[in-house]
Amino acid sequence: MAGDLNLTQLRAFYYAARCGSVTVAAEKLFITQPAVSMQIKSLESQYGVQLFVRGKKRIRLSETGVLLFRIAERIFGLVEEAEQVLVQSREPDPETLRIGSTKTLVRHLLAKYISHFQESSPRAQIRIDEGSSAAMVHSILEHRNDLAIVGRVPYHKRLRAIPFIRDELVLLAAPGHRLGRMEKVTPAELAKENLILREKGSGTRLVIDRYLESTGLVPSAFIETGNVDFIKEMVRIGDGITLLARMGVDEDLAKGDLTVVSLEEELPWLDIDIVFDKERPLSRIDEDFLAVLMGGHEAAGSSMCQDSV
């Protein structure tokens, strides 16, 4: 055996072959031209092969050189991938706040807290990740986010969940819908309708599934989607009914696009939690934002929270 392959020599060969020039390869590697030539000659000498056919103006690969270049291309491609993994896995800037939440919570709840936080921490960088509650909880376990504000779902034992607020679930229909003309809607009447629901993994969907199971209600048909705007539009044009958190539909109710339907049986509430990894210390900026969430929540005396007491 000729000995272990020297990656420094292989890298010199790879760049010379890729650039078609020892001079250009030296510029790319930030070393001298003689150093590149020496590395290539050492590699050829070690294995007793010729890797280049040297012409007057441009070098070209020998048959062995062509085969080696294809392998080297894969090797250094993997090296680049490994470097990307290492760079992306570095600890984030301690001045970056990484939050995971749902689209509805970001728009209708978190915006005011983030605005207040920026007043006290104007230099802080904020990155907001959006997805279902289950996906955002998983993002904490994967260290993609530091805090998640989500509808309550089952949590991994590694996570700590702080109860934040509660929101009312409401049954919605288009104005003029037959259910809206009833004083109280029974489960039997509800079962006749096309029910449009949030996707699996949503905190809202989990509460609704438990409610439907407890009442024995089986809708005639249903659609599920993660797009709340699509749900509201389908309901608005009369193609179904839905159950959603009130905070996301107050504007639609005020404009008269949707109407709340009264149910004979009381609907459950949606619990919203602040979630983080209890085995991973929060940064100073995480703790500052957590203080804004809790302090602002207590000071505001949120009507959603008061209604749930």
PDB file of N, CA, C and O in Angstrom, residues 64-137:
ATOM      1  N   THR A  64      -6.285   8.518 -15.757  1.00  0.00           N
ATOM      2  CA  THR A  64      -6.323   8.343 -14.295  1.00  0.00           C
ATOM      3  C   THR A  64      -6.766   9.638 -13.619  1.00  0.00           C
ATOM      4  O   THR A  64      -7.531   9.621 -12.642  1.00  0.00           O
ATOM      5  N   GLY A  65      -6.308  10.764 -14.161  1.00  0.00           N
ATOM      6  CA  GLY A  65      -6.685  12.057 -13.606  1.00  0.00           C
ATOM      7  C   GLY A  65      -8.176  12.308 -13.685  1.00  0.00           C
ATOM      8  O   GLY A  65      -8.783  12.867 -12.757  1.00  0.00           O
ATOM      9  N   VAL A  66      -8.787  11.903 -14.807  1.00  0.00           N
ATOM     10  CA  VAL A  66     -10.239  12.068 -14.975  1.00  0.00           C
ATOM     11  C   VAL A  66     -10.988  11.280 -13.906  1.00  0.00           C
ATOM     12  O   VAL A  66     -11.926  11.774 -13.271  1.00  0.00           O
ATOM     13  N   LEU A  67     -10.583  10.035 -13.693  1.00  0.00           N
ATOM     14  CA  LEU A  67     -11.244   9.194 -12.680  1.00  0.00           C
ATOM     15  C   LEU A  67     -11.069   9.782 -11.282  1.00  0.00           C
ATOM     16  O   LEU A  67     -12.010   9.828 -10.485  1.00  0.00           O
ATOM     17  N   LEU A  68      -9.847  10.243 -10.976  1.00  0.00           N
ATOM     18  CA  LEU A  68      -9.587  10.801  -9.657  1.00  0.00           C
ATOM     19  C   LEU A  68     -10.359  12.105  -9.449  1.00  0.00           C
ATOM     20  O   LEU A  68     -10.864  12.371  -8.355  1.00  0.00           O
ATOM     21  N   PHE A  69     -10.455  12.912 -10.506  1.00  0.00           N
ATOM     22  CA  PHE A  69     -11.168  14.186 -10.387  1.00  0.00           C
ATOM     23  C   PHE A  69     -12.639  13.955 -10.038  1.00  0.00           C
ATOM     24  O   PHE A  69     -13.225  14.678  -9.210  1.00  0.00           O
ATOM     25  N   ARG A  70     -13.260  12.958 -10.643  1.00  0.00           N
ATOM     26  CA  ARG A  70     -14.667  12.667 -10.355  1.00  0.00           C
ATOM     27  C   ARG A  70     -14.861  12.301  -8.887  1.00  0.00           C
ATOM     28  O   ARG A  70     -15.829  12.712  -8.251  1.00  0.00           O
ATOM     29  N   ILE A  71     -13.912  11.525  -8.361  1.00  0.00           N
ATOM     30  CA  ILE A  71     -13.997  11.157  -6.938  1.00  0.00           C
ATOM     31  C   ILE A  71     -13.725  12.369  -6.044  1.00  0.00           C
ATOM     32  O   ILE A  71     -14.437  12.610  -5.061  1.00  0.00           O
ATOM     33  N   ALA A  72     -12.703  13.159  -6.413  1.00  0.00           N
ATOM     34  CA  ALA A  72     -12.365  14.342  -5.617  1.00  0.00           C
ATOM     35  C   ALA A  72     -13.515  15.343  -5.602  1.00  0.00           C
ATOM     36  O   ALA A  72     -13.761  16.012  -4.594  1.00  0.00           O
ATOM     37  N   GLU A  73     -14.228  15.420  -6.704  1.00  0.00           N
ATOM     38  CA  GLU A  73     -15.376  16.326  -6.793  1.00  0.00           C
ATOM     39  C   GLU A  73     -16.434  15.944  -5.766  1.00  0.00           C
ATOM     40  O   GLU A  73     -17.022  16.808  -5.098  1.00  0.00           O
ATOM     41  N   ARG A  74     -16.663  14.647  -5.610  1.00  0.00           N
ATOM     42  CA  ARG A  74     -17.640  14.181  -4.610  1.00  0.00           C
ATOM     43  C   ARG A  74     -17.120  14.430  -3.198  1.00  0.00           C
ATOM     44  O   ARG A  74     -17.877  14.832  -2.307  1.00  0.00           O
ATOM     45  N   ILE A  75     -15.837  14.159  -2.987  1.00  0.00           N
ATOM     46  CA  ILE A  75     -15.244  14.338  -1.652  1.00  0.00           C
ATOM     47  C   ILE A  75     -15.362  15.779  -1.195  1.00  0.00           C
ATOM     48  O   ILE A  75     -15.850  16.070  -0.090  1.00  0.00           O
ATOM     49  N   PHE A  76     -14.947  16.725  -2.034  1.00  0.00           N
ATOM     50  CA  PHE A  76     -14.950  18.120  -1.608  1.00  0.00           C
ATOM     51  C   PHE A  76     -16.349  18.732  -1.636  1.00  0.00           C
ATOM     52  O   PHE A  76     -16.617  19.721  -0.960  1.00  0.00           O
ATOM     53  N   GLY A  77     -17.238  18.093  -2.391  1.00  0.00           N
ATOM     54  CA  GLY A  77     -18.646  18.490  -2.301  1.00  0.00           C
ATOM     55  C   GLY A  77     -19.203  18.141  -0.927  1.00  0.00           C
ATOM     56  O   GLY A  77     -19.932  18.928  -0.319  1.00  0.00           O
ATOM     57  N   LEU A  78     -18.840  16.951  -0.426  1.00  0.00           N
ATOM     58  CA  LEU A  78     -19.269  16.544   0.919  1.00  0.00           C
ATOM     59  C   LEU A  78     -18.630  17.409   1.998  1.00  0.00           C
ATOM     60  O   LEU A  78     -19.250  17.706   3.027  1.00  0.00           O
ATOM     61  N   VAL A  79     -17.378  17.818   1.765  1.00  0.00           N
ATOM     62  CA  VAL A  79     -16.713  18.712   2.720  1.00  0.00           C
ATOM     63  C   VAL A  79     -17.489  20.022   2.839  1.00  0.00           C
ATOM     64  O   VAL A  79     -17.708  20.543   3.941  1.00  0.00           O
ATOM     65  N   GLU A  80     -17.943  20.557   1.702  1.00  0.00           N
ATOM     66  CA  GLU A  80     -18.714  21.798   1.716  1.00  0.00           C
ATOM     67  C   GLU A  80     -20.028  21.611   2.456  1.00  0.00           C
ATOM     68  O   GLU A  80     -20.464  22.480   3.225  1.00  0.00           O
ATOM     69  N   GLU A  81     -20.677  20.459   2.238  1.00  0.00           N
ATOM     70  CA  GLU A  81     -21.931  20.172   2.955  1.00  0.00           C
ATOM     71  C   GLU A  81     -21.688  20.096   4.459  1.00  0.00           C
ATOM     72  O   GLU A  81     -22.483  20.591   5.259  1.00  0.00           O
ATOM     73  N   ALA A  82     -20.581  19.455   4.850  1.00  0.00           N
ATOM     74  CA  ALA A  82     -20.250  19.342   6.274  1.00  0.00           C
ATOM     75  C   ALA A  82     -20.021  20.715   6.894  1.00  0.00           C
ATOM     76  O   ALA A  82     -20.466  20.990   8.017  1.00  0.00           O
ATOM     77  N   GLU A  83     -19.352  21.590   6.157  1.00  0.00           N
ATOM     78  CA  GLU A  83     -19.109  22.951   6.655  1.00  0.00           C
ATOM     79  C   GLU A  83     -20.421  23.705   6.835  1.00  0.00           C
ATOM     80  O   GLU A  83     -20.598  24.440   7.811  1.00  0.00           O
ATOM     81  N   GLN A  84     -21.362  23.520   5.904  1.00  0.00           N
ATOM     82  CA  GLN A  84     -22.663  24.180   6.007  1.00  0.00           C
ATOM     83  C   GLN A  84     -23.418  23.714   7.244  1.00  0.00           C
ATOM     84  O   GLN A  84     -24.037  24.516   7.943  1.00  0.00           O
ATOM     85  N   VAL A  85     -23.353  22.403   7.514  1.00  0.00           N
ATOM     86  CA  VAL A  85     -24.018  21.871   8.713  1.00  0.00           C
ATOM     87  C   VAL A  85     -23.429  22.494   9.969  1.00  0.00           C
ATOM     88  O   VAL A  85     -24.155  22.903  10.888  1.00  0.00           O
ATOM     89  N   LEU A  86     -22.105  22.587  10.008  1.00  0.00           N
ATOM     90  CA  LEU A  86     -21.440  23.142  11.188  1.00  0.00           C
ATOM     91  C   LEU A  86     -21.757  24.627  11.370  1.00  0.00           C
ATOM     92  O   LEU A  86     -22.000  25.085  12.479  1.00  0.00           O
ATOM     93  N   VAL A  87     -21.786  25.368  10.263  1.00  0.00           N
ATOM     94  CA  VAL A  87     -22.087  26.797  10.347  1.00  0.00           C
ATOM     95  C   VAL A  87     -23.523  27.020  10.799  1.00  0.00           C
ATOM     96  O   VAL A  87     -23.810  27.849  11.655  1.00  0.00           O
ATOM     97  N   GLN A  88     -24.455  26.249  10.219  1.00  0.00           N
ATOM     98  CA  GLN A  88     -25.869  26.417  10.558  1.00  0.00           C
ATOM     99  C   GLN A  88     -26.177  25.961  11.972  1.00  0.00           C
ATOM    100  O   GLN A  88     -27.168  26.391  12.561  1.00  0.00           O
ATOM    101  N   SER A  89     -25.326  25.088  12.534  1.00  0.00           N
ATOM    102  CA  SER A  89     -25.570  24.564  13.873  1.00  0.00           C
ATOM    103  C   SER A  89     -24.905  25.392  14.966  1.00  0.00           C
ATOM    104  O   SER A  89     -25.015  25.061  16.141  1.00  0.00           O
ATOM    105  N   ARG A  90     -24.195  26.446  14.582  1.00  0.00           N
ATOM    106  CA  ARG A  90     -23.553  27.278  15.594  1.00  0.00           C
ATOM    107  C   ARG A  90     -24.599  27.910  16.510  1.00  0.00           C
ATOM    108  O   ARG A  90     -25.712  28.182  16.104  1.00  0.00           O
ATOM    109  N   GLU A  91     -24.210  28.159  17.747  1.00  0.00           N
ATOM    110  CA  GLU A  91     -25.106  28.838  18.673  1.00  0.00           C
ATOM    111  C   GLU A  91     -25.493  30.188  18.091  1.00  0.00           C
ATOM    112  O   GLU A  91     -24.653  30.911  17.569  1.00  0.00           O
ATOM    113  N   PRO A  92     -26.778  30.546  18.134  1.00  0.00           N
ATOM    114  CA  PRO A  92     -27.205  31.819  17.558  1.00  0.00           C
ATOM    115  C   PRO A  92     -26.642  32.997  18.336  1.00  0.00           C
ATOM    116  O   PRO A  92     -26.242  32.869  19.494  1.00  0.00           O
ATOM    117  N   ASP A  93     -26.633  34.134  17.675  1.00  0.00           N
ATOM    118  CA  ASP A  93     -26.239  35.388  18.325  1.00  0.00           C
ATOM    119  C   ASP A  93     -27.112  35.585  19.554  1.00  0.00           C
ATOM    120  O   ASP A  93     -28.340  35.514  19.464  1.00  0.00           O
ATOM    121  N   PRO A  94     -26.507  35.813  20.732  1.00  0.00           N
ATOM    122  CA  PRO A  94     -27.316  35.992  21.941  1.00  0.00           C
ATOM    123  C   PRO A  94     -28.265  37.180  21.852  1.00  0.00           C
ATOM    124  O   PRO A  94     -29.184  37.296  22.647  1.00  0.00           O
ATOM    125  N   GLU A  95     -28.057  38.060  20.876  1.00  0.00           N
ATOM    126  CA  GLU A  95     -28.957  39.192  20.695  1.00  0.00           C
ATOM    127  C   GLU A  95     -30.048  38.894  19.678  1.00  0.00           C
ATOM    128  O   GLU A  95     -30.732  39.803  19.216  1.00  0.00           O
ATOM    129  N   THR A  96     -30.205  37.630  19.290  1.00  0.00           N
ATOM    130  CA  THR A  96     -31.270  37.234  18.379  1.00  0.00           C
ATOM    131  C   THR A  96     -32.359  36.500  19.150  1.00  0.00           C
ATOM    132  O   THR A  96     -32.096  35.512  19.827  1.00  0.00           O
ATOM    133  N   LEU A  97     -33.571  37.005  19.033  1.00  0.00           N
ATOM    134  CA  LEU A  97     -34.726  36.387  19.670  1.00  0.00           C
ATOM    135  C   LEU A  97     -35.418  35.501  18.643  1.00  0.00           C
ATOM    136  O   LEU A  97     -35.862  35.974  17.601  1.00  0.00           O
ATOM    137  N   ARG A  98     -35.492  34.201  18.928  1.00  0.00           N
ATOM    138  CA  ARG A  98     -36.078  33.250  17.989  1.00  0.00           C
ATOM    139  C   ARG A  98     -37.392  32.732  18.563  1.00  0.00           C
ATOM    140  O   ARG A  98     -37.404  32.016  19.558  1.00  0.00           O
ATOM    141  N   ILE A  99     -38.493  33.107  17.921  1.00  0.00           N
ATOM    142  CA  ILE A  99     -39.823  32.782  18.416  1.00  0.00           C
ATOM    143  C   ILE A  99     -40.541  31.904  17.407  1.00  0.00           C
ATOM    144  O   ILE A  99     -40.520  32.172  16.210  1.00  0.00           O
ATOM    145  N   GLY A 100     -41.215  30.871  17.895  1.00  0.00           N
ATOM    146  CA  GLY A 100     -42.079  30.061  17.048  1.00  0.00           C
ATOM    147  C   GLY A 100     -43.519  30.221  17.497  1.00  0.00           C
ATOM    148  O   GLY A 100     -43.799  30.198  18.702  1.00  0.00           O
ATOM    149  N   SER A 101     -44.429  30.412  16.555  1.00  0.00           N
ATOM    150  CA  SER A 101     -45.839  30.561  16.918  1.00  0.00           C
ATOM    151  C   SER A 101     -46.707  30.278  15.696  1.00  0.00           C
ATOM    152  O   SER A 101     -46.199  30.000  14.604  1.00  0.00           O
ATOM    153  N   THR A 102     -48.020  30.363  15.873  1.00  0.00           N
ATOM    154  CA  THR A 102     -48.945  30.161  14.760  1.00  0.00           C
ATOM    155  C   THR A 102     -49.234  31.495  14.088  1.00  0.00           C
ATOM    156  O   THR A 102     -49.062  32.560  14.691  1.00  0.00           O
ATOM    157  N   LYS A 103     -49.701  31.446  12.847  1.00  0.00           N
ATOM    158  CA  LYS A 103     -50.003  32.677  12.113  1.00  0.00           C
ATOM    159  C   LYS A 103     -51.037  33.517  12.848  1.00  0.00           C
ATOM    160  O   LYS A 103     -50.925  34.741  12.934  1.00  0.00           O
ATOM    161  N   THR A 104     -52.056  32.865  13.397  1.00  0.00           N
ATOM    162  CA  THR A 104     -53.116  33.606  14.095  1.00  0.00           C
ATOM    163  C   THR A 104     -52.568  34.301  15.332  1.00  0.00           C
ATOM    164  O   THR A 104     -52.851  35.483  15.574  1.00  0.00           O
ATOM    165  N   LEU A 105     -51.751  33.599  16.116  1.00  0.00           N
ATOM    166  CA  LEU A 105     -51.199  34.196  17.330  1.00  0.00           C
ATOM    167  C   LEU A 105     -50.212  35.312  17.006  1.00  0.00           C
ATOM    168  O   LEU A 105     -50.172  36.331  17.706  1.00  0.00           O
ATOM    169  N   VAL A 106     -49.403  35.134  15.955  1.00  0.00           N
ATOM    170  CA  VAL A 106     -48.451  36.179  15.579  1.00  0.00           C
ATOM    171  C   VAL A 106     -49.191  37.459  15.208  1.00  0.00           C
ATOM    172  O   VAL A 106     -48.853  38.556  15.653  1.00  0.00           O
ATOM    173  N   ARG A 107     -50.239  37.313  14.415  1.00  0.00           N
ATOM    174  CA  ARG A 107     -50.958  38.489  13.925  1.00  0.00           C
ATOM    175  C   ARG A 107     -51.820  39.143  14.993  1.00  0.00           C
ATOM    176  O   ARG A 107     -51.831  40.373  15.129  1.00  0.00           O
ATOM    177  N   HIS A 108     -52.543  38.340  15.762  1.00  0.00           N
ATOM    178  CA  HIS A 108     -53.566  38.904  16.640  1.00  0.00           C
ATOM    179  C   HIS A 108     -53.149  39.002  18.107  1.00  0.00           C
ATOM    180  O   HIS A 108     -53.866  39.612  18.902  1.00  0.00           O
ATOM    181  N   LEU A 109     -52.013  38.411  18.464  1.00  0.00           N
ATOM    182  CA  LEU A 109     -51.599  38.452  19.866  1.00  0.00           C
ATOM    183  C   LEU A 109     -50.180  38.964  20.047  1.00  0.00           C
ATOM    184  O   LEU A 109     -49.938  39.907  20.806  1.00  0.00           O
ATOM    185  N   LEU A 110     -49.222  38.369  19.317  1.00  0.00           N
ATOM    186  CA  LEU A 110     -47.818  38.654  19.583  1.00  0.00           C
ATOM    187  C   LEU A 110     -47.352  40.012  19.089  1.00  0.00           C
ATOM    188  O   LEU A 110     -46.385  40.566  19.631  1.00  0.00           O
ATOM    189  N   ALA A 111     -47.997  40.549  18.072  1.00  0.00           N
ATOM    190  CA  ALA A 111     -47.527  41.805  17.479  1.00  0.00           C
ATOM    191  C   ALA A 111     -47.367  42.902  18.521  1.00  0.00           C
ATOM    192  O   ALA A 111     -46.363  43.617  18.555  1.00  0.00           O
ATOM    193  N   LYS A 112     -48.325  43.019  19.418  1.00  0.00           N
ATOM    194  CA  LYS A 112     -48.252  44.101  20.410  1.00  0.00           C
ATOM    195  C   LYS A 112     -47.130  43.863  21.423  1.00  0.00           C
ATOM    196  O   LYS A 112     -46.481  44.805  21.876  1.00  0.00           O
ATOM    197  N   TYR A 113     -46.882  42.600  21.768  1.00  0.00           N
ATOM    198  CA  TYR A 113     -45.804  42.291  22.705  1.00  0.00           C
ATOM    199  C   TYR A 113     -44.442  42.539  22.063  1.00  0.00           C
ATOM    200  O   TYR A 113     -43.520  43.039  22.713  1.00  0.00           O
ATOM    201  N   ILE A 114     -44.306  42.162  20.802  1.00  0.00           N
ATOM    202  CA  ILE A 114     -43.043  42.380  20.098  1.00  0.00           C
ATOM    203  C   ILE A 114     -42.769  43.875  19.960  1.00  0.00           C
ATOM    204  O   ILE A 114     -41.635  44.336  20.134  1.00  0.00           O
ATOM    205  N   SER A 115     -43.815  44.653  19.657  1.00  0.00           N
ATOM    206  CA  SER A 115     -43.659  46.100  19.541  1.00  0.00           C
ATOM    207  C   SER A 115     -43.191  46.700  20.865  1.00  0.00           C
ATOM    208  O   SER A 115     -42.280  47.542  20.905  1.00  0.00           O
ATOM    209  N   HIS A 116     -43.764  46.253  21.963  1.00  0.00           N
ATOM    210  CA  HIS A 116     -43.374  46.734  23.290  1.00  0.00           C
ATOM    211  C   HIS A 116     -41.940  46.323  23.620  1.00  0.00           C
ATOM    212  O   HIS A 116     -41.160  47.111  24.180  1.00  0.00           O
ATOM    213  N   PHE A 117     -41.566  45.105  23.235  1.00  0.00           N
ATOM    214  CA  PHE A 117     -40.212  44.616  23.491  1.00  0.00           C
ATOM    215  C   PHE A 117     -39.182  45.442  22.738  1.00  0.00           C
ATOM    216  O   PHE A 117     -38.110  45.749  23.261  1.00  0.00           O
ATOM    217  N   GLN A 118     -39.495  45.811  21.501  1.00  0.00           N
ATOM    218  CA  GLN A 118     -38.557  46.589  20.699  1.00  0.00           C
ATOM    219  C   GLN A 118     -38.315  47.982  21.283  1.00  0.00           C
ATOM    220  O   GLN A 118     -37.252  48.559  21.080  1.00  0.00           O
ATOM    221  N   GLU A 119     -39.280  48.504  22.006  1.00  0.00           N
ATOM    222  CA  GLU A 119     -39.089  49.807  22.636  1.00  0.00           C
ATOM    223  C   GLU A 119     -37.972  49.754  23.678  1.00  0.00           C
ATOM    224  O   GLU A 119     -37.186  50.689  23.809  1.00  0.00           O
ATOM    225  N   SER A 120     -37.898  48.644  24.412  1.00  0.00           N
ATOM    226  CA  SER A 120     -36.882  48.506  25.461  1.00  0.00           C
ATOM    227  C   SER A 120     -35.599  47.854  24.954  1.00  0.00           C
ATOM    228  O   SER A 120     -34.538  48.001  25.558  1.00  0.00           O
ATOM    229  N   SER A 121     -35.681  47.146  23.819  1.00  0.00           N
ATOM    230  CA  SER A 121     -34.499  46.474  23.249  1.00  0.00           C
ATOM    231  C   SER A 121     -34.420  46.762  21.752  1.00  0.00           C
ATOM    232  O   SER A 121     -34.605  45.854  20.920  1.00  0.00           O
ATOM    233  N   PRO A 122     -34.147  48.003  21.375  1.00  0.00           N
ATOM    234  CA  PRO A 122     -34.195  48.388  19.958  1.00  0.00           C
ATOM    235  C   PRO A 122     -33.144  47.714  19.086  1.00  0.00           C
ATOM    236  O   PRO A 122     -33.307  47.636  17.876  1.00  0.00           O
ATOM    237  N   ARG A 123     -32.044  47.236  19.680  1.00  0.00           N
ATOM    238  CA  ARG A 123     -30.977  46.612  18.890  1.00  0.00           C
ATOM    239  C   ARG A 123     -31.167  45.104  18.729  1.00  0.00           C
ATOM    240  O   ARG A 123     -30.420  44.449  18.007  1.00  0.00           O
ATOM    241  N   ALA A 124     -32.156  44.560  19.389  1.00  0.00           N
ATOM    242  CA  ALA A 124     -32.382  43.113  19.326  1.00  0.00           C
ATOM    243  C   ALA A 124     -32.853  42.692  17.940  1.00  0.00           C
ATOM    244  O   ALA A 124     -33.672  43.357  17.311  1.00  0.00           O
ATOM    245  N   GLN A 125     -32.306  41.568  17.469  1.00  0.00           N
ATOM    246  CA  GLN A 125     -32.759  40.967  16.221  1.00  0.00           C
ATOM    247  C   GLN A 125     -33.851  39.958  16.557  1.00  0.00           C
ATOM    248  O   GLN A 125     -33.710  39.161  17.489  1.00  0.00           O
ATOM    249  N   ILE A 126     -34.949  39.988  15.812  1.00  0.00           N
ATOM    250  CA  ILE A 126     -36.075  39.104  16.095  1.00  0.00           C
ATOM    251  C   ILE A 126     -36.368  38.250  14.871  1.00  0.00           C
ATOM    252  O   ILE A 126     -36.516  38.766  13.769  1.00  0.00           O
ATOM    253  N   ARG A 127     -36.436  36.938  15.075  1.00  0.00           N
ATOM    254  CA  ARG A 127     -36.779  36.013  13.997  1.00  0.00           C
ATOM    255  C   ARG A 127     -38.015  35.236  14.399  1.00  0.00           C
ATOM    256  O   ARG A 127     -38.037  34.584  15.446  1.00  0.00           O
ATOM    257  N   ILE A 128     -39.061  35.344  13.592  1.00  0.00           N
ATOM    258  CA  ILE A 128     -40.341  34.699  13.909  1.00  0.00           C
ATOM    259  C   ILE A 128     -40.588  33.560  12.939  1.00  0.00           C
ATOM    260  O   ILE A 128     -40.561  33.743  11.718  1.00  0.00           O
ATOM    261  N   ASP A 129     -40.815  32.391  13.485  1.00  0.00           N
ATOM    262  CA  ASP A 129     -41.085  31.184  12.710  1.00  0.00           C
ATOM    263  C   ASP A 129     -42.566  30.854  12.883  1.00  0.00           C
ATOM    264  O   ASP A 129     -43.077  30.887  14.007  1.00  0.00           O
ATOM    265  N   GLU A 130     -43.270  30.547  11.789  1.00  0.00           N
ATOM    266  CA  GLU A 130     -44.699  30.276  11.866  1.00  0.00           C
ATOM    267  C   GLU A 130     -45.016  28.866  11.405  1.00  0.00           C
ATOM    268  O   GLU A 130     -44.398  28.348  10.480  1.00  0.00           O
ATOM    269  N   GLY A 131     -45.991  28.251  12.075  1.00  0.00           N
ATOM    270  CA  GLY A 131     -46.419  26.908  11.711  1.00  0.00           C
ATOM    271  C   GLY A 131     -47.483  26.452  12.677  1.00  0.00           C
ATOM    272  O   GLY A 131     -47.965  27.234  13.514  1.00  0.00           O
ATOM    273  N   SER A 132     -47.867  25.199  12.592  1.00  0.00           N
ATOM    274  CA  SER A 132     -48.858  24.674  13.527  1.00  0.00           C
ATOM    275  C   SER A 132     -48.263  24.626  14.935  1.00  0.00           C
ATOM    276  O   SER A 132     -47.034  24.665  15.106  1.00  0.00           O
ATOM    277  N   SER A 133     -49.119  24.520  15.933  1.00  0.00           N
ATOM    278  CA  SER A 133     -48.635  24.453  17.316  1.00  0.00           C
ATOM    279  C   SER A 133     -47.694  23.270  17.507  1.00  0.00           C
ATOM    280  O   SER A 133     -46.634  23.396  18.125  1.00  0.00           O
ATOM    281  N   ALA A 134     -48.069  22.105  16.963  1.00  0.00           N
ATOM    282  CA  ALA A 134     -47.220  20.918  17.107  1.00  0.00           C
ATOM    283  C   ALA A 134     -45.867  21.127  16.447  1.00  0.00           C
ATOM    284  O   ALA A 134     -44.827  20.738  16.995  1.00  0.00           O
ATOM    285  N   ALA A 135     -45.856  21.749  15.268  1.00  0.00           N
ATOM    286  CA  ALA A 135     -44.591  21.985  14.560  1.00  0.00           C
ATOM    287  C   ALA A 135     -43.710  22.961  15.324  1.00  0.00           C
ATOM    288  O   ALA A 135     -42.486  22.791  15.387  1.00  0.00           O
ATOM    289  N   MET A 136     -44.305  23.985  15.926  1.00  0.00           N
ATOM    290  CA  MET A 136     -43.522  24.967  16.670  1.00  0.00           C
ATOM    291  C   MET A 136     -42.982  24.379  17.977  1.00  0.00           C
ATOM    292  O   MET A 136     -41.887  24.722  18.412  1.00  0.00           O
ATOM    293  N   VAL A 137     -43.728  23.487  18.598  1.00  0.00           N
ATOM    294  CA  VAL A 137     -43.224  22.787  19.783  1.00  0.00           C
ATOM    295  C   VAL A 137     -42.027  21.925  19.392  1.00  0.00           C
ATOM    296  O   VAL A 137     -41.013  21.889  20.090  1.00  0.00           O
TER     297      VAL A 137
END
